[in-house]
Short mmCIF file of C-alpha atoms in Angstrom, two decimals:
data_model
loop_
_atom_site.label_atom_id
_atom_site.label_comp_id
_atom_site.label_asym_id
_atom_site.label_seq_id
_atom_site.Cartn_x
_atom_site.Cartn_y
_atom_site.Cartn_z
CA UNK A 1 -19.11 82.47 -23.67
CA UNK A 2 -15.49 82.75 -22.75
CA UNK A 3 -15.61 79.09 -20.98
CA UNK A 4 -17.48 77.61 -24.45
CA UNK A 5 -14.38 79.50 -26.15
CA UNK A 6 -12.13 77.53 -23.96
CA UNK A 7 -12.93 74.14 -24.26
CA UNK A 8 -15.01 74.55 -27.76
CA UNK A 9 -13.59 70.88 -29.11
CA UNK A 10 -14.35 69.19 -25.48
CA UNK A 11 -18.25 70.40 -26.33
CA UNK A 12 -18.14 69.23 -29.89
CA UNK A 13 -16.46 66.20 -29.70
CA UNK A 14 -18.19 64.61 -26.28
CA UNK A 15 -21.24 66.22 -27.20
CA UNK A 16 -21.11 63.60 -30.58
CA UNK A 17 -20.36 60.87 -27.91
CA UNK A 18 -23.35 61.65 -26.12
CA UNK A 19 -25.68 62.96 -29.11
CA UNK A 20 -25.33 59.41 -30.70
CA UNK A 21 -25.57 57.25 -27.76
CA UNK A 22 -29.01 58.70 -26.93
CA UNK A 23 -29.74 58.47 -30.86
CA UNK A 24 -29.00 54.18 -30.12
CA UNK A 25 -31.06 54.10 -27.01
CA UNK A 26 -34.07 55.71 -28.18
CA UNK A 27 -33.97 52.60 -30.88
CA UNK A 28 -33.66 50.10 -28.43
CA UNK A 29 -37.77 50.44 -27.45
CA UNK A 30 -39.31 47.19 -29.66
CA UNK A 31 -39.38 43.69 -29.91
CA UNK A 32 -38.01 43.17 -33.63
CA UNK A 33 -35.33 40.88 -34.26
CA UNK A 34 -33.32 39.95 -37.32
CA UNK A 35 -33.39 36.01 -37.95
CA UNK A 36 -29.51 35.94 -37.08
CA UNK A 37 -30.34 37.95 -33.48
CA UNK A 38 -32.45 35.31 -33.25
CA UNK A 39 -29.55 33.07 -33.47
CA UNK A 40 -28.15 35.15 -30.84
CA UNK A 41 -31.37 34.75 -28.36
CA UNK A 42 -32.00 30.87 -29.38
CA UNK A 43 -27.84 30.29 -28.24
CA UNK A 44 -28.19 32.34 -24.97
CA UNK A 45 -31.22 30.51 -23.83
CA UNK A 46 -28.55 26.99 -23.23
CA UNK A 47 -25.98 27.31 -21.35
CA UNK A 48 -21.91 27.86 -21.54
CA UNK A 49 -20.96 24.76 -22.73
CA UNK A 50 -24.32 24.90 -24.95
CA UNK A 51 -23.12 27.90 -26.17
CA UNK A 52 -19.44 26.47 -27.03
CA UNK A 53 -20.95 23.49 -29.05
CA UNK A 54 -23.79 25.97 -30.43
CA UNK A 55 -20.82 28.35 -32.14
CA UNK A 56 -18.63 25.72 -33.02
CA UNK A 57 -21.53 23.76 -35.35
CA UNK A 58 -21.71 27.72 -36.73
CA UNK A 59 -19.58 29.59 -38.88
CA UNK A 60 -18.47 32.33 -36.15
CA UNK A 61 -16.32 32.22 -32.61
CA UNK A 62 -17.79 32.40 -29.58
CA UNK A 63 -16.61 35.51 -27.37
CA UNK A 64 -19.51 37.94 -28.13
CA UNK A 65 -21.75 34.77 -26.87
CA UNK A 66 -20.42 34.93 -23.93
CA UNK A 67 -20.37 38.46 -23.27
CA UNK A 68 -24.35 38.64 -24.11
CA UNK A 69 -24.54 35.78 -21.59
CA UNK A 70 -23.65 37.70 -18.73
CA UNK A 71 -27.09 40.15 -19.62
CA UNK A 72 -28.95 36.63 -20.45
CA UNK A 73 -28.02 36.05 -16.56
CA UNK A 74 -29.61 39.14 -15.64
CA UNK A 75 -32.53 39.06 -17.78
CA UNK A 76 -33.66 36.67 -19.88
CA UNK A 77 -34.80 36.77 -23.52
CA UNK A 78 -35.04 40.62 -22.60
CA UNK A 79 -34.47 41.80 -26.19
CA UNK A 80 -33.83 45.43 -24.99
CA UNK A 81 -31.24 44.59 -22.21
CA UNK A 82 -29.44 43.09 -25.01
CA UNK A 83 -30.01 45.95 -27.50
CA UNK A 84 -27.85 47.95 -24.78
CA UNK A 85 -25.29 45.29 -24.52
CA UNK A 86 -24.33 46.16 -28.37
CA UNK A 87 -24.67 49.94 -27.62
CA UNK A 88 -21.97 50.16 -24.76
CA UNK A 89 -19.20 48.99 -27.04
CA UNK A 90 -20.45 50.77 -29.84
CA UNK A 91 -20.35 53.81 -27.57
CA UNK A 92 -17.07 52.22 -26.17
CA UNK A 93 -15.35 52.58 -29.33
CA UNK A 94 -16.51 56.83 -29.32
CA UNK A 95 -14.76 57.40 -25.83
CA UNK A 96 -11.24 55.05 -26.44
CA UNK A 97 -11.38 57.99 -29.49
CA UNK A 98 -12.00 60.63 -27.56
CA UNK A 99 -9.83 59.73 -24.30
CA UNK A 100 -6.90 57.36 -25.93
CA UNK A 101 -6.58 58.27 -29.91
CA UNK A 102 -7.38 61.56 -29.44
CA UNK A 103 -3.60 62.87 -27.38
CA UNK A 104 -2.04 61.19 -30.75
CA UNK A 105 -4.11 63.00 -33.30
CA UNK A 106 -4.94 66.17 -31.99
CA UNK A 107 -9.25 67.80 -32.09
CA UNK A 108 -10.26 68.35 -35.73
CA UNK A 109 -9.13 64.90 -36.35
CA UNK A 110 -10.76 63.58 -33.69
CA UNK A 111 -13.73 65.19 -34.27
CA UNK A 112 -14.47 64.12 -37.76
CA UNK A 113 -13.14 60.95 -36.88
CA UNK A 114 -15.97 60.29 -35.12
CA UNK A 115 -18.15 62.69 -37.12
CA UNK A 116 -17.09 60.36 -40.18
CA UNK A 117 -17.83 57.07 -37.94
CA UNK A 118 -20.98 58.22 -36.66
CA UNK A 119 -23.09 59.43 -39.67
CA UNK A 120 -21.75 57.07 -42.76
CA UNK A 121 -25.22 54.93 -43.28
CA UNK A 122 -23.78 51.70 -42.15
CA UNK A 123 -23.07 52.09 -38.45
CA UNK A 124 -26.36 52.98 -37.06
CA UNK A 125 -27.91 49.51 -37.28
CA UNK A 126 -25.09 47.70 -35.53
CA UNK A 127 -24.83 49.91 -32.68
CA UNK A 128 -28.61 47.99 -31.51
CA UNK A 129 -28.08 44.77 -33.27
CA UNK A 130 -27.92 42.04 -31.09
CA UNK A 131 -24.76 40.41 -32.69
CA UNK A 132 -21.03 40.68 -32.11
CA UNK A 133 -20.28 43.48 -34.56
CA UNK A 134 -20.19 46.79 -32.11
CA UNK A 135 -17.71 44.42 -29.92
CA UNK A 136 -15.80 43.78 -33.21
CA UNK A 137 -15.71 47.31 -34.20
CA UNK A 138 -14.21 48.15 -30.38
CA UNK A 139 -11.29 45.16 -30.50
CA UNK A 140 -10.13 46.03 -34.19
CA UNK A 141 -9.85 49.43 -33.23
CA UNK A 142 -8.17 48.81 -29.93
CA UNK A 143 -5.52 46.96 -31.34
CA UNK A 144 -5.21 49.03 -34.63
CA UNK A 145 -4.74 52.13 -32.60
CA UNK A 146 -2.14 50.25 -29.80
CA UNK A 147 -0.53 49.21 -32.48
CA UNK A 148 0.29 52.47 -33.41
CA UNK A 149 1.29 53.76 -30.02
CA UNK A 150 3.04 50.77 -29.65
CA UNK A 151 4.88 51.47 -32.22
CA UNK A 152 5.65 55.22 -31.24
CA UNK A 153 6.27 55.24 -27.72
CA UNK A 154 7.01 51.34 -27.05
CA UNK A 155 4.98 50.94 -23.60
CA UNK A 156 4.03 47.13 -21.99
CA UNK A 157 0.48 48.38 -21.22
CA UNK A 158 -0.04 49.63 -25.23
CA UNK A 159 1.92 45.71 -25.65
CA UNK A 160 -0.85 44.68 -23.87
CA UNK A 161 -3.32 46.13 -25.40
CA UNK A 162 -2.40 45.72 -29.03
CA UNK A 163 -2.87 41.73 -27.46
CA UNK A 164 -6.28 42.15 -26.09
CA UNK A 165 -7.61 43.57 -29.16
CA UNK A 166 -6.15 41.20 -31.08
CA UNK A 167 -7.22 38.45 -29.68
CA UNK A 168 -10.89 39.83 -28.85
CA UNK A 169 -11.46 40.13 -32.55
CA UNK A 170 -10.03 37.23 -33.04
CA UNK A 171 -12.70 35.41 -30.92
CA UNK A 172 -15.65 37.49 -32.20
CA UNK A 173 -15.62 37.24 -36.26
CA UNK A 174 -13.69 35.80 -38.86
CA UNK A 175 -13.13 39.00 -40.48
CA UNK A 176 -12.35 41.20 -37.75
CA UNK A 177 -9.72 38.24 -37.15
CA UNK A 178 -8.28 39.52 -40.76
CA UNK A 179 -8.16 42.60 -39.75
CA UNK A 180 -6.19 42.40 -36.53
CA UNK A 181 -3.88 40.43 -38.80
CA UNK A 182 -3.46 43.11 -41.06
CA UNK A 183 -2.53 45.44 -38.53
CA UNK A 184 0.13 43.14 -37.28
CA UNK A 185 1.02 42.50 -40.05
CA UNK A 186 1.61 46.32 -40.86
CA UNK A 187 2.91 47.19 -37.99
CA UNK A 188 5.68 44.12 -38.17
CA UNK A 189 6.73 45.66 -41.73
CA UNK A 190 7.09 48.97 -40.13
CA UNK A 191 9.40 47.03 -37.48
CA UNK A 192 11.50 45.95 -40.11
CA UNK A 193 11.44 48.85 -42.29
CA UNK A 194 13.17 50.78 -38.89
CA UNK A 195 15.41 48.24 -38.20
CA UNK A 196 17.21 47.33 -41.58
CA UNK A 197 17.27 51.15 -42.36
CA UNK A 198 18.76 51.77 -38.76
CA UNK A 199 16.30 54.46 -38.30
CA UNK A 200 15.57 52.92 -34.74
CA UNK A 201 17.29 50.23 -33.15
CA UNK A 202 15.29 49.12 -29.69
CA UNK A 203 13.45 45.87 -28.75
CA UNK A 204 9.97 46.45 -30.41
CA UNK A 205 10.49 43.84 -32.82
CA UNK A 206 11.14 41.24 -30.48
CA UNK A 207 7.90 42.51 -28.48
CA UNK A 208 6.18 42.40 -31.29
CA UNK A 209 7.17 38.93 -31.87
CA UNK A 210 6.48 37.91 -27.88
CA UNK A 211 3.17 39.54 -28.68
CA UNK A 212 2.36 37.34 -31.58
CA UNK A 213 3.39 34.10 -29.63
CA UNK A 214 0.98 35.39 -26.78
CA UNK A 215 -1.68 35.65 -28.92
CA UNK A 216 -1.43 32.29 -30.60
CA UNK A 217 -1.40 30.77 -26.81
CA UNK A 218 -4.22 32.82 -26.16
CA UNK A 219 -6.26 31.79 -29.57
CA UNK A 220 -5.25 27.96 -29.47
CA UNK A 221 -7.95 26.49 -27.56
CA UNK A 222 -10.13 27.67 -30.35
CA UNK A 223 -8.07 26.88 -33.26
CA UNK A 224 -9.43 23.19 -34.04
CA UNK A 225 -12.92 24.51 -33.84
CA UNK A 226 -11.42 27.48 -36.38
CA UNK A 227 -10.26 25.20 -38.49
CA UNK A 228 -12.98 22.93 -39.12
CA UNK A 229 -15.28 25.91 -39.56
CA UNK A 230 -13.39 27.66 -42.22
CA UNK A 231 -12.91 24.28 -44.29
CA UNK A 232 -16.86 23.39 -43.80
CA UNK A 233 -18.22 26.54 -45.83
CA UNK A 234 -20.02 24.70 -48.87
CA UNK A 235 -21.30 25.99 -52.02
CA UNK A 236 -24.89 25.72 -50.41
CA UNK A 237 -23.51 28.96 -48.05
CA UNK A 238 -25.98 31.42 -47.99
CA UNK A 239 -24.12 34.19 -49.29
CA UNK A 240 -24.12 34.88 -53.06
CA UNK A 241 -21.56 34.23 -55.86
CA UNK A 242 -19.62 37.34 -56.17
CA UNK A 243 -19.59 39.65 -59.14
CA UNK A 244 -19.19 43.06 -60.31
CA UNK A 245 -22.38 43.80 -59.15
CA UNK A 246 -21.96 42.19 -55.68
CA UNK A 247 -18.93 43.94 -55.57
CA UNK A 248 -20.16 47.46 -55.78
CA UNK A 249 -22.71 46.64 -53.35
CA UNK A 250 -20.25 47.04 -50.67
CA UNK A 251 -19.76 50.41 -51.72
CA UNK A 252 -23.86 51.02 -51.77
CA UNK A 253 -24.35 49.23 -48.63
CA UNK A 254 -21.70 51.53 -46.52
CA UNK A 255 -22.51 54.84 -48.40
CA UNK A 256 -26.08 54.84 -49.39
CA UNK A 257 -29.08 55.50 -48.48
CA UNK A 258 -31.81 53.68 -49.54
CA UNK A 259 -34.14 56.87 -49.39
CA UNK A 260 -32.07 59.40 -50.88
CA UNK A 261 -29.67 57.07 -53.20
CA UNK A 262 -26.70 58.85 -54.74
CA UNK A 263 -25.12 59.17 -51.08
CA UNK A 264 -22.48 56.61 -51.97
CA UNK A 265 -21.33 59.29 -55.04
CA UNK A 266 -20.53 61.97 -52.57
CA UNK A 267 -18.77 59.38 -50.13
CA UNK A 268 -16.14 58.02 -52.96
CA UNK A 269 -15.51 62.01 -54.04
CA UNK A 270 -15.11 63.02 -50.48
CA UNK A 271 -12.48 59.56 -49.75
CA UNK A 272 -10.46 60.13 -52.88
CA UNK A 273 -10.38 63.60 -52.84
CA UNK A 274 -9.35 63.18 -48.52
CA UNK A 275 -6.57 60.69 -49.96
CA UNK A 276 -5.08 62.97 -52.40
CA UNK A 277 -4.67 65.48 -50.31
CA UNK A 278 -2.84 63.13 -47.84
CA UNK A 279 -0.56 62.28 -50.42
CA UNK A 280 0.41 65.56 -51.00
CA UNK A 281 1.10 66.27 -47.29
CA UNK A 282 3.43 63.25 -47.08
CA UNK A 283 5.10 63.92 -50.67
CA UNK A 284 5.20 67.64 -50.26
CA UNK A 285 5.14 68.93 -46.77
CA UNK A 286 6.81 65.65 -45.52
CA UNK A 287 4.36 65.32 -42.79
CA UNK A 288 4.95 61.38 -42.35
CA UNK A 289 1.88 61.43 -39.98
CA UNK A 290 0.08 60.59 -43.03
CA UNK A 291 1.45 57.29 -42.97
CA UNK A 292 -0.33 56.45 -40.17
CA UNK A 293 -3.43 57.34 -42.14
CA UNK A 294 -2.94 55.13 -44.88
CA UNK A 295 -2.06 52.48 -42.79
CA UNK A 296 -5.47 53.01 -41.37
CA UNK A 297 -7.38 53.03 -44.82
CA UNK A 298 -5.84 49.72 -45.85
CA UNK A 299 -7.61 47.92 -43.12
CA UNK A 300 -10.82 47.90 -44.33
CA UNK A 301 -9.49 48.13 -47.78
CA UNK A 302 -7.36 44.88 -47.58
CA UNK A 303 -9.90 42.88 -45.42
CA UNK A 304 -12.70 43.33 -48.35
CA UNK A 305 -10.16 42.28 -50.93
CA UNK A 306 -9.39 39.17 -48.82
CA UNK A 307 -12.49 38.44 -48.57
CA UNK A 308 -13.42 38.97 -51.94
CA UNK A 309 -10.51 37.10 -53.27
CA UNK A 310 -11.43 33.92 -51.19
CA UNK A 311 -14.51 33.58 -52.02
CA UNK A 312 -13.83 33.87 -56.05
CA UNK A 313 -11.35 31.43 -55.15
CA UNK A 314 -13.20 29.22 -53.19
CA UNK A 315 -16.71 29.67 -52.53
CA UNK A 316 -18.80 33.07 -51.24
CA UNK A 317 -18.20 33.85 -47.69
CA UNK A 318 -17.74 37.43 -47.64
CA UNK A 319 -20.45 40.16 -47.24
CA UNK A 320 -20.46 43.95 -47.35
CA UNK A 321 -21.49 43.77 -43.86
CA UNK A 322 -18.76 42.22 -42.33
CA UNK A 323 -16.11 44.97 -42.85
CA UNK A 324 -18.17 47.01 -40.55
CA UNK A 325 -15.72 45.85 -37.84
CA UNK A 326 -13.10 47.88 -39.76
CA UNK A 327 -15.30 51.02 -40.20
CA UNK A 328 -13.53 52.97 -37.29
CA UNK A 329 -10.07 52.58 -39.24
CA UNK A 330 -11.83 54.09 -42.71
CA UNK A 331 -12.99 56.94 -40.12
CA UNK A 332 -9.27 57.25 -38.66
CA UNK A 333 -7.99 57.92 -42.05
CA UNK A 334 -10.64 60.21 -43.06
CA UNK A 335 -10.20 62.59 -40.07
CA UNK A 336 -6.60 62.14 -39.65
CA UNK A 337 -6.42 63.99 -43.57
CA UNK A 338 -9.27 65.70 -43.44
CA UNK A 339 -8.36 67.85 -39.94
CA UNK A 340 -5.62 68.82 -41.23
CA UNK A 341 -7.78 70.65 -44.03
CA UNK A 342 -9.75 71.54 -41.57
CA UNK A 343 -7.31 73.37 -39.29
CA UNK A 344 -6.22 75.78 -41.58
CA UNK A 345 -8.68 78.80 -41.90
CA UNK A 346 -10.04 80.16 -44.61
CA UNK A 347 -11.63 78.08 -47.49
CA UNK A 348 -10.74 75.40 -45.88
CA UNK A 349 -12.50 76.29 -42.96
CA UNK A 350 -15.93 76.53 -45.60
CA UNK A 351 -14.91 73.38 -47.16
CA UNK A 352 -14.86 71.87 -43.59
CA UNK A 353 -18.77 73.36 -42.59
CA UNK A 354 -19.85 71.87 -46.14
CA UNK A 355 -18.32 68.69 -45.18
CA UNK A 356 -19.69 69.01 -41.61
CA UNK A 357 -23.23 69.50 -43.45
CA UNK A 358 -23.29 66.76 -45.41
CA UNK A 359 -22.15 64.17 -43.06
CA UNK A 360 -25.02 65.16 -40.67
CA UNK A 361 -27.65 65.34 -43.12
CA UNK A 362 -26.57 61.47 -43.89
CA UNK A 363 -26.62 60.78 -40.31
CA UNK A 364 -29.85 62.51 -39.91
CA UNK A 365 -30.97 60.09 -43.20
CA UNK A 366 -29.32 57.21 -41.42
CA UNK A 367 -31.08 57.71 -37.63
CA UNK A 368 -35.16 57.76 -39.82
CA UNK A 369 -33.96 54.64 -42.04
CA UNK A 370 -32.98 52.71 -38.79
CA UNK A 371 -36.28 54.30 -37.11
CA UNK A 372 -38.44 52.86 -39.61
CA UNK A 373 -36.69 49.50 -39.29
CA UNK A 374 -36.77 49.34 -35.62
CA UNK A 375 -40.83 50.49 -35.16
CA UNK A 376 -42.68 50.50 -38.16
CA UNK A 377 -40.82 48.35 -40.55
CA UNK A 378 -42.39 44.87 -39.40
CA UNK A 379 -45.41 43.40 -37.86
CA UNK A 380 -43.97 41.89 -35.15
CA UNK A 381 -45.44 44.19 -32.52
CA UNK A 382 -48.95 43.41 -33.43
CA UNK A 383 -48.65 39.67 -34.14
CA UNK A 384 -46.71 38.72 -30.75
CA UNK A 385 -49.60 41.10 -29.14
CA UNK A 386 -52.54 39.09 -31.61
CA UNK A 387 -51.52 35.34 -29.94
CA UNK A 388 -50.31 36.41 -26.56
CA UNK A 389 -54.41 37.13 -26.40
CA UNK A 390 -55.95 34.58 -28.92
CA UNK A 391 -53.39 31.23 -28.72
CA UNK A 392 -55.34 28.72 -26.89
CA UNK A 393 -53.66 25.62 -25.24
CA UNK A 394 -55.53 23.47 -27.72
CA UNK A 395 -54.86 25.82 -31.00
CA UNK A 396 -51.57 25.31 -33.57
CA UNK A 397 -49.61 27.77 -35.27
CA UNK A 398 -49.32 26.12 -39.10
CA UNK A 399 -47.20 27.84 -41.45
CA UNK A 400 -46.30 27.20 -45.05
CA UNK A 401 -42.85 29.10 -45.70
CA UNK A 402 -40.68 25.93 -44.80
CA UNK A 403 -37.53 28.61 -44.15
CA UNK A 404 -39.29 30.55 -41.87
CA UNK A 405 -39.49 27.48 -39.42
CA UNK A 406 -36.03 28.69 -37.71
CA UNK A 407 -37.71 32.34 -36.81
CA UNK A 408 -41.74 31.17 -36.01
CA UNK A 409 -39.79 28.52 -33.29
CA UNK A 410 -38.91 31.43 -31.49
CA UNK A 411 -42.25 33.02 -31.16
CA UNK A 412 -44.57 30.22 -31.08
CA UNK A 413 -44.54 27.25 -28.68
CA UNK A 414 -42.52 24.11 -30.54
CA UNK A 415 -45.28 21.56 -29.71
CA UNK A 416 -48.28 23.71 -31.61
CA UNK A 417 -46.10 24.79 -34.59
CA UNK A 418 -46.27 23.08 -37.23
CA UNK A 419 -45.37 22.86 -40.98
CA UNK A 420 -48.43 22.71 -43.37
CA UNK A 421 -47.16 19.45 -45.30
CA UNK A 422 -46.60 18.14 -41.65
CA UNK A 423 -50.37 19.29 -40.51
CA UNK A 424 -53.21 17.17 -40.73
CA UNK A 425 -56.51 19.14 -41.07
CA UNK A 426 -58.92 16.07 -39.89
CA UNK A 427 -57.23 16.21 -36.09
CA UNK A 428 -58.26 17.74 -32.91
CA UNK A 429 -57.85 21.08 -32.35
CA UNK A 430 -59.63 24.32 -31.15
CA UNK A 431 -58.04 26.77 -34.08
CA UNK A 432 -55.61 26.61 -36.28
CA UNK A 433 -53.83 29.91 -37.51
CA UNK A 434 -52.63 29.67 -40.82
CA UNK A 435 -49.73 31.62 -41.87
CA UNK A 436 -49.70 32.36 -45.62
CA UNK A 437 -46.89 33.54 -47.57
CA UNK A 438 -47.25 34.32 -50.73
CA UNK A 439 -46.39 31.52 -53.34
CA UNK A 440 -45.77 28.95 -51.22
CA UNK A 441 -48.05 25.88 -50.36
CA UNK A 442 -51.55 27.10 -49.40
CA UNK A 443 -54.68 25.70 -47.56
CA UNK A 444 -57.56 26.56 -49.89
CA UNK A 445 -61.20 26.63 -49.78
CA UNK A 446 -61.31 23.28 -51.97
CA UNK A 447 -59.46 21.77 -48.75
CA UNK A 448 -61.74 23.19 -46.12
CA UNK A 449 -64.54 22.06 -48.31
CA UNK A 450 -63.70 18.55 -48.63
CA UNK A 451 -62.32 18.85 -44.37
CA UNK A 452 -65.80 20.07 -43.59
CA UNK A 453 -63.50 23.52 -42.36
CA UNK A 454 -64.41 26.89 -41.91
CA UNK A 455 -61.16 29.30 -42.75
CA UNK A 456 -61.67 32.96 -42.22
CA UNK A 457 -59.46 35.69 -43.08
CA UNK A 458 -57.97 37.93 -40.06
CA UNK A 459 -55.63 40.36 -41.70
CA UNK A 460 -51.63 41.13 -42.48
CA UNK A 461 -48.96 39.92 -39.72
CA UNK A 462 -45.98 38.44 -39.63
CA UNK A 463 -42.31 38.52 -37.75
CA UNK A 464 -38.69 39.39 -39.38
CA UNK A 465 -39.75 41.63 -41.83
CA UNK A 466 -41.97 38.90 -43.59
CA UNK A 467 -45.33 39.40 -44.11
CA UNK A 468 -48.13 36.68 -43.73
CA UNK A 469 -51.79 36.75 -44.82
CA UNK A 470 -53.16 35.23 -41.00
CA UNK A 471 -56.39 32.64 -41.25
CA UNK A 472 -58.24 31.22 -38.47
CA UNK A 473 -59.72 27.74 -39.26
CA UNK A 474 -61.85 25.84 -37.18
CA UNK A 475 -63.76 22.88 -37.28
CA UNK A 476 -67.68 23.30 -38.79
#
């Protein structure tokens, strides 16, 4: 008892590290795949240079290609492998917390920091999806949080780092490359706040301005590619027009559930309330820590108002999604506030155990929604078991949801799938399997009448998420 006394906050807070890691492994144990993982597999199966001309025809950079390449070379097309490539930054992220943020912001903060992080709905799902977002989240924090130290203790190596970070999310997403901006961008006004007010009077401002020029070297080999893919986006972009409702779907999307809706409620009360609070601290008890913790809300806050502002402007290219690479700096701000609540006894000590409560109970929410969605959401299971046993050499795979071509290419063979309009009925074959989805072109019983076909119907399958009615037609 006396040695759980002793290092109580080392138990809670690496005991969330390792709690959550093992939540993201045990959802690692299935075969489904989002069309853009997909992507992600499709790009990994060329090689370097294939996966350089692959990102550049895309609308994102390149680095998290190459890091999933590496487990390509180990395994390939092994969808878990890769699963666990997105967990090890994810969990990454947890221990630069723990072991680098954590000497800066003391325990409580710390621990609902990452208690924050950890349980809002939207970070569950990236920690096992195989795209660059965990990697994102890890860079944008890096260099948000070096930027800080940077700023507070002026060391090369937290230079350096500030760099790395910077660049890394430059090379991984568009947005997380906002982000790092913003952070540079804050930390530079800090700079100049310091200096014209003569509070400080050192060389950080001209390492600050080394480390911009280092990371435009380091980010200029990219830059044409950058260029042509943020002036390509059309109107025909998949993402929608934006609108009031679009625009409180970000809120839904990071604070609800879609179980138990009303989540997102609680999450706004809990923010505004946190950020009152830290105004008082910094206008009343003149603790200008809580500048830090602003500065750490406006990430997020400011990237989603780019984004949103750009594509009113222009056309849609921002989703709720894509500030998930800021998430960590939302968290930051809510535990740097909210441990100081928690830290002082009392009712705030009950106020902290409600809090502690509810953020669980969402995480506990979040951990079954991703469950489903990972093994019993989709057919894919089933169907990739049905025609590993029942594809024949001489059978095709004919499907009549033209979109769906991109995700049926990776599980079928290219020279048996085909497109119904492309199919013709009268040619040799052993089987076909007909795909149906609802609405869309069909292959009815007048055509197997007048192609002398027999068509039988085999069940419900399908990959992605989207269900098929399956037929087997043969020749009478």
């Amino acid at each position: 008892m006396r040695f759980i006394k002793q290092h109580l906050w080392d138990i809670l807070i690496w005991g969330l590290v390792g709690f959550f890691t093992v939540l993201y492994a045990s959802l690692i144990f299935n075969i489904n795949v989002t069309t853009d993982e997909i992507f992600t597999l499709k790009l990994l199966k060329t090689d370097i240079p294939g996966i350089i001309s692959g990102t550049a025809a895309d609308v994102h950079p390149p680095l998290y290609y190459f890091y999933a390449y590496i487990y390509e070379l180990i395994s390939p097309q092994n969808i878990r492998l890769q699963k666990i490539a997105t967990i090890i930054p994810m969990t990454g992220t947890l221990i630069y917390v723990v072991t680098v943020v954590r000497k800066r912001i003391g325990d409580e903060a710390t621990f609902f920091t990452l208690l924050f992080f950890t349980c809002v709905p939207c970070t569950m799902e990236y920690a096992v999806q195989i795209r660059m977002y965990s990697l994102a989240i890890l860079c944008v924090t890096v260099c948000g949080a070096s930027a800080y130290i940077a700023y507070s203790e002026n060391r090369i190596r937290d230079w350096v780092f500030f760099v790395i970070g910077a660049v890394g999310a430059a090379y991984l997403h568009y947005f997380s490359f906002v982000a790092v901006c913003y952070e540079a961008g804050l930390l530079f006004l800090a700079l100049i706040y310091d200096r014209f007010t003569g509070r400080k009077k050192d060389n950080r401002l001209l390492r600050w301005a080394i480390s911009i020029i280092a990371m435009l070297i380091l980010y200029a080999p990219w830059m044409p590619y950058f260029y042509r893919q943020v002036t390509s986006v059309r109107e025909s972009y998949w993402i929608p027009p934006i609108d009031a409702q679009t625009i409180w779907g970000y809120f839904t999307w990071a604070f609800d559930a879609e179980t138990f809706t009303g989540f997102v409620y609680v999450y706004i009360f809990m923010l505004v309330l946190v950020g009152l609070y830290g105004i008082y601290l910094l206008v009343k008890k003149k603790e200008t820590g809580m500048i830090a913790a602003f500065a750490a809300m406006l990430i997020p806050t400011m990237t989603t108002v780019s984004g949103t502002l750009i594509s009113l402007r222009k056309s849609p290219i921002f989703c709720g999604r894509y500030v998930i690479v800021a998430m960590m700096m939302l968290a930051l701000y809510f535990g740097i506030i909210f441990g100081k609540l928690a830290g002082k006894g009392g009712v705030s000590r009950i106020i902290a155990l409600v809090v502690t409560a509810f953020l669980l109970l969402s995480g506990a929410i979040q951990y079954k929604e991703c469950f489903v969605q990972e093994y019993r959401g989709h057919y894919t299971a089933q169907t990739v078991e049905f025609f590993d046993k029942y594809l024949g050499e001489n059978d095709y795979v004919v499907y009549n949801y033209e979109a769906m071509e991109f995700v049926y290419d990776y599980y079928f063979p290219a020279d048996r799938l085909v497109y119904v309009k492309d199919f013709d009925l009268d040619s040799d074959y052993d089987h076909v399997w007909f795909l149906n989805t609802y609405n869309e072109w069909p292959i009815t019983e007048l055509d197997c009448m007048e192609h002398n076909l027999d068509m039988r119907y085999l069940g419900i399958y399908g990959v992605e998420g989207c269900a098929v009615q399956l037929f087997r037609i043969d020749h009478k």
